[in-house]
PDB file of N, CA and C in Angstrom:
ATOM      1  N   UNK A  43     -50.868 -31.165  32.548  1.00  0.00           N
ATOM      2  CA  UNK A  43     -50.620 -31.271  33.974  1.00  0.00           C
ATOM      3  C   UNK A  43     -49.341 -32.079  34.199  1.00  0.00           C
ATOM      4  N   UNK A  44     -48.453 -31.525  34.965  1.00  0.00           N
ATOM      5  CA  UNK A  44     -47.170 -32.158  35.259  1.00  0.00           C
ATOM      6  C   UNK A  44     -47.358 -33.109  36.436  1.00  0.00           C
ATOM      7  N   UNK A  45     -46.779 -34.301  36.335  1.00  0.00           N
ATOM      8  CA  UNK A  45     -46.864 -35.235  37.460  1.00  0.00           C
ATOM      9  C   UNK A  45     -45.669 -36.177  37.458  1.00  0.00           C
ATOM     10  N   UNK A  46     -45.415 -36.724  38.624  1.00  0.00           N
ATOM     11  CA  UNK A  46     -44.358 -37.719  38.760  1.00  0.00           C
ATOM     12  C   UNK A  46     -44.892 -39.069  38.309  1.00  0.00           C
ATOM     13  N   UNK A  47     -44.001 -39.952  37.889  1.00  0.00           N
ATOM     14  CA  UNK A  47     -44.440 -41.276  37.479  1.00  0.00           C
ATOM     15  C   UNK A  47     -44.848 -42.092  38.711  1.00  0.00           C
ATOM     16  N   UNK A  48     -45.533 -43.190  38.462  1.00  0.00           N
ATOM     17  CA  UNK A  48     -46.050 -44.021  39.551  1.00  0.00           C
ATOM     18  C   UNK A  48     -44.970 -44.532  40.490  1.00  0.00           C
ATOM     19  N   UNK A  49     -43.774 -44.739  39.981  1.00  0.00           N
ATOM     20  CA  UNK A  49     -42.710 -45.314  40.806  1.00  0.00           C
ATOM     21  C   UNK A  49     -41.923 -44.263  41.593  1.00  0.00           C
ATOM     22  N   UNK A  50     -42.309 -42.996  41.446  1.00  0.00           N
ATOM     23  CA  UNK A  50     -41.619 -41.905  42.153  1.00  0.00           C
ATOM     24  C   UNK A  50     -42.440 -41.490  43.366  1.00  0.00           C
ATOM     25  N   UNK A  51     -41.789 -41.483  44.517  1.00  0.00           N
ATOM     26  CA  UNK A  51     -42.466 -41.163  45.771  1.00  0.00           C
ATOM     27  C   UNK A  51     -41.772 -39.972  46.436  1.00  0.00           C
ATOM     28  N   UNK A  52     -42.417 -38.789  46.379  1.00  0.00           N
ATOM     29  CA  UNK A  52     -41.776 -37.590  46.921  1.00  0.00           C
ATOM     30  C   UNK A  52     -41.986 -37.416  48.417  1.00  0.00           C
ATOM     31  N   UNK A  53     -40.979 -36.843  49.058  1.00  0.00           N
ATOM     32  CA  UNK A  53     -41.049 -36.367  50.437  1.00  0.00           C
ATOM     33  C   UNK A  53     -40.573 -34.925  50.337  1.00  0.00           C
ATOM     34  N   UNK A  54     -41.530 -33.986  50.344  1.00  0.00           N
ATOM     35  CA  UNK A  54     -41.215 -32.590  50.066  1.00  0.00           C
ATOM     36  C   UNK A  54     -41.566 -31.699  51.245  1.00  0.00           C
ATOM     37  N   UNK A  55     -40.643 -30.796  51.582  1.00  0.00           N
ATOM     38  CA  UNK A  55     -40.881 -29.810  52.642  1.00  0.00           C
ATOM     39  C   UNK A  55     -40.308 -28.478  52.185  1.00  0.00           C
ATOM     40  N   UNK A  56     -40.535 -27.445  52.966  1.00  0.00           N
ATOM     41  CA  UNK A  56     -39.955 -26.140  52.655  1.00  0.00           C
ATOM     42  C   UNK A  56     -38.446 -26.127  52.867  1.00  0.00           C
ATOM     43  N   UNK A  57     -37.935 -27.092  53.613  1.00  0.00           N
ATOM     44  CA  UNK A  57     -36.498 -27.168  53.883  1.00  0.00           C
ATOM     45  C   UNK A  57     -35.754 -28.047  52.890  1.00  0.00           C
ATOM     46  N   UNK A  58     -36.442 -28.548  51.897  1.00  0.00           N
ATOM     47  CA  UNK A  58     -35.827 -29.435  50.915  1.00  0.00           C
ATOM     48  C   UNK A  58     -36.660 -30.689  50.792  1.00  0.00           C
ATOM     49  N   UNK A  59     -36.114 -31.692  50.199  1.00  0.00           N
ATOM     50  CA  UNK A  59     -36.866 -32.927  50.059  1.00  0.00           C
ATOM     51  C   UNK A  59     -36.087 -33.965  49.295  1.00  0.00           C
ATOM     52  N   UNK A  60     -36.802 -35.019  48.956  1.00  0.00           N
ATOM     53  CA  UNK A  60     -36.204 -36.109  48.210  1.00  0.00           C
ATOM     54  C   UNK A  60     -37.312 -36.854  47.476  1.00  0.00           C
ATOM     55  N   UNK A  61     -36.924 -37.556  46.424  1.00  0.00           N
ATOM     56  CA  UNK A  61     -37.856 -38.388  45.672  1.00  0.00           C
ATOM     57  C   UNK A  61     -37.232 -39.773  45.563  1.00  0.00           C
ATOM     58  N   UNK A  62     -37.984 -40.772  46.005  1.00  0.00           N
ATOM     59  CA  UNK A  62     -37.538 -42.161  45.905  1.00  0.00           C
ATOM     60  C   UNK A  62     -38.022 -42.738  44.585  1.00  0.00           C
ATOM     61  N   UNK A  63     -37.104 -43.313  43.822  1.00  0.00           N
ATOM     62  CA  UNK A  63     -37.454 -44.052  42.615  1.00  0.00           C
ATOM     63  C   UNK A  63     -37.495 -45.524  43.010  1.00  0.00           C
ATOM     64  N   UNK A  64     -38.690 -46.071  43.152  1.00  0.00           N
ATOM     65  CA  UNK A  64     -38.804 -47.453  43.629  1.00  0.00           C
ATOM     66  C   UNK A  64     -38.253 -48.461  42.629  1.00  0.00           C
ATOM     67  N   UNK A  65     -38.107 -48.081  41.358  1.00  0.00           N
ATOM     68  CA  UNK A  65     -37.539 -49.010  40.374  1.00  0.00           C
ATOM     69  C   UNK A  65     -36.062 -49.252  40.637  1.00  0.00           C
ATOM     70  N   UNK A  66     -35.356 -48.204  41.067  1.00  0.00           N
ATOM     71  CA  UNK A  66     -33.913 -48.317  41.268  1.00  0.00           C
ATOM     72  C   UNK A  66     -33.521 -48.332  42.738  1.00  0.00           C
ATOM     73  N   UNK A  67     -34.441 -47.874  43.607  1.00  0.00           N
ATOM     74  CA  UNK A  67     -34.124 -47.766  45.024  1.00  0.00           C
ATOM     75  C   UNK A  67     -33.305 -46.536  45.356  1.00  0.00           C
ATOM     76  N   UNK A  68     -33.142 -45.635  44.396  1.00  0.00           N
ATOM     77  CA  UNK A  68     -32.326 -44.438  44.596  1.00  0.00           C
ATOM     78  C   UNK A  68     -33.182 -43.251  45.018  1.00  0.00           C
ATOM     79  N   UNK A  69     -32.589 -42.416  45.865  1.00  0.00           N
ATOM     80  CA  UNK A  69     -33.214 -41.167  46.291  1.00  0.00           C
ATOM     81  C   UNK A  69     -32.587 -40.023  45.513  1.00  0.00           C
ATOM     82  N   UNK A  70     -33.404 -39.085  45.078  1.00  0.00           N
ATOM     83  CA  UNK A  70     -32.930 -37.851  44.479  1.00  0.00           C
ATOM     84  C   UNK A  70     -33.150 -36.754  45.506  1.00  0.00           C
ATOM     85  N   UNK A  71     -32.076 -36.153  45.977  1.00  0.00           N
ATOM     86  CA  UNK A  71     -32.158 -35.095  46.983  1.00  0.00           C
ATOM     87  C   UNK A  71     -32.507 -33.771  46.310  1.00  0.00           C
ATOM     88  N   UNK A  72     -33.339 -32.971  46.963  1.00  0.00           N
ATOM     89  CA  UNK A  72     -33.761 -31.688  46.428  1.00  0.00           C
ATOM     90  C   UNK A  72     -33.400 -30.557  47.379  1.00  0.00           C
ATOM     91  N   UNK A  73     -32.937 -29.465  46.818  1.00  0.00           N
ATOM     92  CA  UNK A  73     -32.706 -28.252  47.601  1.00  0.00           C
ATOM     93  C   UNK A  73     -34.067 -27.667  47.978  1.00  0.00           C
ATOM     94  N   UNK A  74     -34.098 -26.718  48.904  1.00  0.00           N
ATOM     95  CA  UNK A  74     -35.386 -26.096  49.237  1.00  0.00           C
ATOM     96  C   UNK A  74     -36.096 -25.476  48.028  1.00  0.00           C
ATOM     97  N   UNK A  75     -35.356 -24.812  47.149  1.00  0.00           N
ATOM     98  CA  UNK A  75     -36.012 -24.205  45.984  1.00  0.00           C
ATOM     99  C   UNK A  75     -36.472 -25.263  44.982  1.00  0.00           C
ATOM    100  N   UNK A  76     -35.719 -26.336  44.809  1.00  0.00           N
ATOM    101  CA  UNK A  76     -36.148 -27.425  43.921  1.00  0.00           C
ATOM    102  C   UNK A  76     -37.383 -28.118  44.490  1.00  0.00           C
ATOM    103  N   UNK A  77     -37.412 -28.297  45.798  1.00  0.00           N
ATOM    104  CA  UNK A  77     -38.578 -28.891  46.447  1.00  0.00           C
ATOM    105  C   UNK A  77     -39.807 -28.003  46.247  1.00  0.00           C
ATOM    106  N   UNK A  78     -39.628 -26.695  46.371  1.00  0.00           N
ATOM    107  CA  UNK A  78     -40.729 -25.755  46.137  1.00  0.00           C
ATOM    108  C   UNK A  78     -41.209 -25.839  44.692  1.00  0.00           C
ATOM    109  N   UNK A  79     -40.285 -25.941  43.760  1.00  0.00           N
ATOM    110  CA  UNK A  79     -40.653 -26.056  42.348  1.00  0.00           C
ATOM    111  C   UNK A  79     -41.489 -27.306  42.103  1.00  0.00           C
ATOM    112  N   UNK A  80     -41.076 -28.431  42.689  1.00  0.00           N
ATOM    113  CA  UNK A  80     -41.824 -29.679  42.517  1.00  0.00           C
ATOM    114  C   UNK A  80     -43.211 -29.563  43.148  1.00  0.00           C
ATOM    115  N   UNK A  81     -43.290 -29.005  44.357  1.00  0.00           N
ATOM    116  CA  UNK A  81     -44.595 -28.834  45.002  1.00  0.00           C
ATOM    117  C   UNK A  81     -45.516 -27.976  44.146  1.00  0.00           C
ATOM    118  N   UNK A  82     -44.986 -26.890  43.583  1.00  0.00           N
ATOM    119  CA  UNK A  82     -45.798 -26.014  42.741  1.00  0.00           C
ATOM    120  C   UNK A  82     -46.195 -26.697  41.438  1.00  0.00           C
ATOM    121  N   UNK A  83     -45.290 -27.462  40.847  1.00  0.00           N
ATOM    122  CA  UNK A  83     -45.623 -28.193  39.630  1.00  0.00           C
ATOM    123  C   UNK A  83     -46.737 -29.208  39.880  1.00  0.00           C
ATOM    124  N   UNK A  84     -46.662 -29.898  41.009  1.00  0.00           N
ATOM    125  CA  UNK A  84     -47.677 -30.901  41.329  1.00  0.00           C
ATOM    126  C   UNK A  84     -49.030 -30.272  41.659  1.00  0.00           C
ATOM    127  N   UNK A  85     -49.017 -29.077  42.237  1.00  0.00           N
ATOM    128  CA  UNK A  85     -50.253 -28.432  42.674  1.00  0.00           C
ATOM    129  C   UNK A  85     -50.899 -27.556  41.601  1.00  0.00           C
ATOM    130  N   UNK A  86     -50.164 -27.228  40.555  1.00  0.00           N
ATOM    131  CA  UNK A  86     -50.663 -26.300  39.543  1.00  0.00           C
ATOM    132  C   UNK A  86     -51.287 -27.029  38.365  1.00  0.00           C
ATOM    133  N   UNK A  87     -52.214 -26.356  37.722  1.00  0.00           N
ATOM    134  CA  UNK A  87     -52.877 -26.921  36.547  1.00  0.00           C
ATOM    135  C   UNK A  87     -51.946 -26.932  35.337  1.00  0.00           C
ATOM    136  N   UNK A  88     -51.032 -25.958  35.274  1.00  0.00           N
ATOM    137  CA  UNK A  88     -50.096 -25.877  34.152  1.00  0.00           C
ATOM    138  C   UNK A  88     -48.692 -25.559  34.671  1.00  0.00           C
ATOM    139  N   UNK A  89     -47.725 -25.833  33.840  1.00  0.00           N
ATOM    140  CA  UNK A  89     -46.342 -25.501  34.176  1.00  0.00           C
ATOM    141  C   UNK A  89     -46.178 -23.983  34.276  1.00  0.00           C
ATOM    142  N   UNK A  90     -46.859 -23.263  33.406  1.00  0.00           N
ATOM    143  CA  UNK A  90     -46.769 -21.805  33.419  1.00  0.00           C
ATOM    144  C   UNK A  90     -47.289 -21.228  34.736  1.00  0.00           C
ATOM    145  N   UNK A  91     -48.359 -21.812  35.257  1.00  0.00           N
ATOM    146  CA  UNK A  91     -48.896 -21.362  36.539  1.00  0.00           C
ATOM    147  C   UNK A  91     -47.878 -21.617  37.652  1.00  0.00           C
ATOM    148  N   UNK A  92     -47.240 -22.775  37.629  1.00  0.00           N
ATOM    149  CA  UNK A  92     -46.224 -23.099  38.624  1.00  0.00           C
ATOM    150  C   UNK A  92     -45.056 -22.113  38.543  1.00  0.00           C
ATOM    151  N   UNK A  93     -44.664 -21.762  37.327  1.00  0.00           N
ATOM    152  CA  UNK A  93     -43.568 -20.818  37.145  1.00  0.00           C
ATOM    153  C   UNK A  93     -43.935 -19.443  37.682  1.00  0.00           C
ATOM    154  N   UNK A  94     -45.161 -19.004  37.453  1.00  0.00           N
ATOM    155  CA  UNK A  94     -45.611 -17.694  37.950  1.00  0.00           C
ATOM    156  C   UNK A  94     -45.641 -17.678  39.477  1.00  0.00           C
ATOM    157  N   UNK A  95     -46.125 -18.747  40.076  1.00  0.00           N
ATOM    158  CA  UNK A  95     -46.165 -18.827  41.539  1.00  0.00           C
ATOM    159  C   UNK A  95     -44.759 -18.874  42.124  1.00  0.00           C
ATOM    160  N   UNK A  96     -43.849 -19.541  41.439  1.00  0.00           N
ATOM    161  CA  UNK A  96     -42.458 -19.621  41.869  1.00  0.00           C
ATOM    162  C   UNK A  96     -41.832 -18.223  41.860  1.00  0.00           C
ATOM    163  N   UNK A  97     -42.133 -17.441  40.816  1.00  0.00           N
ATOM    164  CA  UNK A  97     -41.614 -16.072  40.717  1.00  0.00           C
ATOM    165  C   UNK A  97     -42.107 -15.218  41.878  1.00  0.00           C
ATOM    166  N   UNK A  98     -43.387 -15.349  42.204  1.00  0.00           N
ATOM    167  CA  UNK A  98     -43.953 -14.581  43.314  1.00  0.00           C
ATOM    168  C   UNK A  98     -43.340 -15.035  44.638  1.00  0.00           C
ATOM    169  N   UNK A  99     -43.242 -16.346  44.825  1.00  0.00           N
ATOM    170  CA  UNK A  99     -42.722 -16.901  46.084  1.00  0.00           C
ATOM    171  C   UNK A  99     -41.304 -16.419  46.373  1.00  0.00           C
ATOM    172  N   UNK A 100     -40.458 -16.413  45.344  1.00  0.00           N
ATOM    173  CA  UNK A 100     -39.056 -16.038  45.537  1.00  0.00           C
ATOM    174  C   UNK A 100     -38.753 -14.585  45.166  1.00  0.00           C
ATOM    175  N   UNK A 101     -39.755 -13.866  44.655  1.00  0.00           N
ATOM    176  CA  UNK A 101     -39.539 -12.469  44.296  1.00  0.00           C
ATOM    177  C   UNK A 101     -38.512 -12.282  43.200  1.00  0.00           C
ATOM    178  N   UNK A 102     -38.586 -13.126  42.176  1.00  0.00           N
ATOM    179  CA  UNK A 102     -37.627 -13.073  41.069  1.00  0.00           C
ATOM    180  C   UNK A 102     -38.377 -12.812  39.765  1.00  0.00           C
ATOM    181  N   UNK A 103     -37.665 -12.364  38.725  1.00  0.00           N
ATOM    182  CA  UNK A 103     -38.316 -12.123  37.438  1.00  0.00           C
ATOM    183  C   UNK A 103     -38.940 -13.406  36.869  1.00  0.00           C
ATOM    184  N   UNK A 104     -40.015 -13.236  36.116  1.00  0.00           N
ATOM    185  CA  UNK A 104     -40.737 -14.373  35.541  1.00  0.00           C
ATOM    186  C   UNK A 104     -39.832 -15.252  34.674  1.00  0.00           C
ATOM    187  N   UNK A 105     -38.923 -14.627  33.922  1.00  0.00           N
ATOM    188  CA  UNK A 105     -38.031 -15.393  33.047  1.00  0.00           C
ATOM    189  C   UNK A 105     -37.106 -16.296  33.859  1.00  0.00           C
ATOM    190  N   UNK A 106     -36.592 -15.755  34.956  1.00  0.00           N
ATOM    191  CA  UNK A 106     -35.707 -16.548  35.819  1.00  0.00           C
ATOM    192  C   UNK A 106     -36.478 -17.693  36.476  1.00  0.00           C
ATOM    193  N   UNK A 107     -37.693 -17.411  36.949  1.00  0.00           N
ATOM    194  CA  UNK A 107     -38.520 -18.443  37.567  1.00  0.00           C
ATOM    195  C   UNK A 107     -38.834 -19.546  36.571  1.00  0.00           C
ATOM    196  N   UNK A 108     -39.162 -19.153  35.343  1.00  0.00           N
ATOM    197  CA  UNK A 108     -39.463 -20.148  34.305  1.00  0.00           C
ATOM    198  C   UNK A 108     -38.253 -21.031  34.045  1.00  0.00           C
ATOM    199  N   UNK A 109     -37.083 -20.434  33.967  1.00  0.00           N
ATOM    200  CA  UNK A 109     -35.852 -21.208  33.729  1.00  0.00           C
ATOM    201  C   UNK A 109     -35.558 -22.137  34.899  1.00  0.00           C
ATOM    202  N   UNK A 110     -35.746 -21.658  36.119  1.00  0.00           N
ATOM    203  CA  UNK A 110     -35.465 -22.473  37.306  1.00  0.00           C
ATOM    204  C   UNK A 110     -36.413 -23.668  37.403  1.00  0.00           C
ATOM    205  N   UNK A 111     -37.710 -23.415  37.221  1.00  0.00           N
ATOM    206  CA  UNK A 111     -38.688 -24.499  37.309  1.00  0.00           C
ATOM    207  C   UNK A 111     -38.469 -25.492  36.172  1.00  0.00           C
ATOM    208  N   UNK A 112     -38.186 -24.987  34.979  1.00  0.00           N
ATOM    209  CA  UNK A 112     -37.912 -25.862  33.836  1.00  0.00           C
ATOM    210  C   UNK A 112     -36.678 -26.726  34.103  1.00  0.00           C
ATOM    211  N   UNK A 113     -35.649 -26.156  34.718  1.00  0.00           N
ATOM    212  CA  UNK A 113     -34.429 -26.917  35.014  1.00  0.00           C
ATOM    213  C   UNK A 113     -34.718 -28.072  35.971  1.00  0.00           C
ATOM    214  N   UNK A 114     -35.532 -27.816  36.993  1.00  0.00           N
ATOM    215  CA  UNK A 114     -35.893 -28.880  37.933  1.00  0.00           C
ATOM    216  C   UNK A 114     -36.706 -29.957  37.214  1.00  0.00           C
ATOM    217  N   UNK A 115     -37.711 -29.541  36.445  1.00  0.00           N
ATOM    218  CA  UNK A 115     -38.558 -30.495  35.722  1.00  0.00           C
ATOM    219  C   UNK A 115     -37.735 -31.322  34.738  1.00  0.00           C
ATOM    220  N   UNK A 116     -36.832 -30.670  34.019  1.00  0.00           N
ATOM    221  CA  UNK A 116     -35.992 -31.377  33.049  1.00  0.00           C
ATOM    222  C   UNK A 116     -35.044 -32.359  33.728  1.00  0.00           C
ATOM    223  N   UNK A 117     -34.474 -31.977  34.861  1.00  0.00           N
ATOM    224  CA  UNK A 117     -33.557 -32.874  35.580  1.00  0.00           C
ATOM    225  C   UNK A 117     -34.294 -34.118  36.078  1.00  0.00           C
ATOM    226  N   UNK A 118     -35.504 -33.933  36.585  1.00  0.00           N
ATOM    227  CA  UNK A 118     -36.280 -35.087  37.059  1.00  0.00           C
ATOM    228  C   UNK A 118     -36.733 -35.958  35.890  1.00  0.00           C
ATOM    229  N   UNK A 119     -37.082 -35.332  34.772  1.00  0.00           N
ATOM    230  CA  UNK A 119     -37.471 -36.095  33.579  1.00  0.00           C
ATOM    231  C   UNK A 119     -36.293 -36.920  33.067  1.00  0.00           C
ATOM    232  N   UNK A 120     -35.091 -36.348  33.107  1.00  0.00           N
ATOM    233  CA  UNK A 120     -33.899 -37.066  32.650  1.00  0.00           C
ATOM    234  C   UNK A 120     -33.619 -38.293  33.501  1.00  0.00           C
ATOM    235  N   UNK A 121     -34.067 -38.264  34.757  1.00  0.00           N
ATOM    236  CA  UNK A 121     -33.891 -39.411  35.648  1.00  0.00           C
ATOM    237  C   UNK A 121     -35.049 -40.401  35.552  1.00  0.00           C
ATOM    238  N   UNK A 122     -36.018 -40.113  34.697  1.00  0.00           N
ATOM    239  CA  UNK A 122     -37.157 -41.005  34.513  1.00  0.00           C
ATOM    240  C   UNK A 122     -38.193 -40.907  35.613  1.00  0.00           C
ATOM    241  N   UNK A 123     -38.242 -39.777  36.306  1.00  0.00           N
ATOM    242  CA  UNK A 123     -39.165 -39.627  37.431  1.00  0.00           C
ATOM    243  C   UNK A 123     -40.454 -38.902  37.070  1.00  0.00           C
ATOM    244  N   UNK A 124     -40.570 -38.414  35.838  1.00  0.00           N
ATOM    245  CA  UNK A 124     -41.740 -37.651  35.419  1.00  0.00           C
ATOM    246  C   UNK A 124     -42.596 -38.499  34.495  1.00  0.00           C
ATOM    247  N   UNK A 125     -43.905 -38.491  34.729  1.00  0.00           N
ATOM    248  CA  UNK A 125     -44.841 -39.213  33.874  1.00  0.00           C
ATOM    249  C   UNK A 125     -44.885 -38.526  32.518  1.00  0.00           C
ATOM    250  N   UNK A 126     -44.943 -39.315  31.483  1.00  0.00           N
ATOM    251  CA  UNK A 126     -45.020 -38.771  30.128  1.00  0.00           C
ATOM    252  C   UNK A 126     -46.276 -39.266  29.449  1.00  0.00           C
ATOM    253  N   UNK A 127     -46.713 -38.552  28.459  1.00  0.00           N
ATOM    254  CA  UNK A 127     -47.892 -38.948  27.701  1.00  0.00           C
ATOM    255  C   UNK A 127     -49.182 -38.603  28.417  1.00  0.00           C
ATOM    256  N   UNK A 128     -50.286 -38.991  27.804  1.00  0.00           N
ATOM    257  CA  UNK A 128     -51.603 -38.676  28.326  1.00  0.00           C
ATOM    258  C   UNK A 128     -52.234 -39.827  29.073  1.00  0.00           C
ATOM    259  N   UNK A 129     -51.499 -40.891  29.309  1.00  0.00           N
ATOM    260  CA  UNK A 129     -52.047 -42.054  29.979  1.00  0.00           C
ATOM    261  C   UNK A 129     -52.223 -41.778  31.462  1.00  0.00           C
ATOM    262  N   UNK A 130     -53.428 -41.959  32.006  1.00  0.00           N
ATOM    263  CA  UNK A 130     -53.633 -41.740  33.435  1.00  0.00           C
ATOM    264  C   UNK A 130     -52.783 -42.688  34.265  1.00  0.00           C
ATOM    265  N   UNK A 131     -52.390 -42.213  35.443  1.00  0.00           N
ATOM    266  CA  UNK A 131     -51.531 -43.015  36.315  1.00  0.00           C
ATOM    267  C   UNK A 131     -52.208 -44.308  36.741  1.00  0.00           C
ATOM    268  N   UNK A 132     -53.538 -44.323  36.796  1.00  0.00           N
ATOM    269  CA  UNK A 132     -54.250 -45.500  37.268  1.00  0.00           C
ATOM    270  C   UNK A 132     -54.296 -46.617  36.235  1.00  0.00           C
ATOM    271  N   UNK A 133     -53.970 -46.312  34.986  1.00  0.00           N
ATOM    272  CA  UNK A 133     -54.013 -47.330  33.947  1.00  0.00           C
ATOM    273  C   UNK A 133     -52.824 -48.256  34.098  1.00  0.00           C
ATOM    274  N   UNK A 134     -53.110 -49.539  34.123  1.00  0.00           N
ATOM    275  CA  UNK A 134     -52.023 -50.504  34.245  1.00  0.00           C
ATOM    276  C   UNK A 134     -51.357 -50.702  32.886  1.00  0.00           C
ATOM    277  N   UNK A 135     -50.064 -50.862  32.929  1.00  0.00           N
ATOM    278  CA  UNK A 135     -49.320 -51.075  31.697  1.00  0.00           C
ATOM    279  C   UNK A 135     -48.573 -52.397  31.777  1.00  0.00           C
ATOM    280  N   UNK A 136     -48.462 -53.038  30.656  1.00  0.00           N
ATOM    281  CA  UNK A 136     -47.746 -54.297  30.580  1.00  0.00           C
ATOM    282  C   UNK A 136     -46.279 -54.012  30.315  1.00  0.00           C
ATOM    283  N   UNK A 137     -45.420 -54.463  31.209  1.00  0.00           N
ATOM    284  CA  UNK A 137     -43.981 -54.249  31.044  1.00  0.00           C
ATOM    285  C   UNK A 137     -43.232 -55.516  31.374  1.00  0.00           C
ATOM    286  N   UNK A 138     -42.410 -55.930  30.443  1.00  0.00           N
ATOM    287  CA  UNK A 138     -41.517 -57.073  30.622  1.00  0.00           C
ATOM    288  C   UNK A 138     -42.231 -58.303  31.181  1.00  0.00           C
ATOM    289  N   UNK A 139     -43.442 -58.539  30.672  1.00  0.00           N
ATOM    290  CA  UNK A 139     -44.139 -59.748  31.073  1.00  0.00           C
ATOM    291  C   UNK A 139     -44.879 -59.649  32.387  1.00  0.00           C
ATOM    292  N   UNK A 140     -44.810 -58.512  33.064  1.00  0.00           N
ATOM    293  CA  UNK A 140     -45.482 -58.340  34.358  1.00  0.00           C
ATOM    294  C   UNK A 140     -46.523 -57.245  34.236  1.00  0.00           C
ATOM    295  N   UNK A 141     -47.648 -57.435  34.858  1.00  0.00           N
ATOM    296  CA  UNK A 141     -48.677 -56.394  34.891  1.00  0.00           C
ATOM    297  C   UNK A 141     -48.462 -55.565  36.130  1.00  0.00           C
ATOM    298  N   UNK A 142     -48.471 -54.234  35.951  1.00  0.00           N
ATOM    299  CA  UNK A 142     -48.270 -53.321  37.078  1.00  0.00           C
ATOM    300  C   UNK A 142     -49.482 -52.463  37.240  1.00  0.00           C
TER     301      UNK A 142
END
């Protein structure tokens, strides 16, 4: 299951959106299609399901949808906005001497 990290706060609409990274205070702006990809990734059980729904939504070939959704997911992961590993979001982690 794909999810954003705890410090990422999305504001997503059909007209686009943004994700606030509370660690840095920076906003990542999203195009309407990138916002749709994120919404589908968050709502789907698997990345493949999100890609299939994206293909149907935009009426594009499955390969293109997979590449587009993967590009959005990879770009957000590169910015540190995607949760990694199997650790549930509710589990507190010790970082730099502070409990979060």
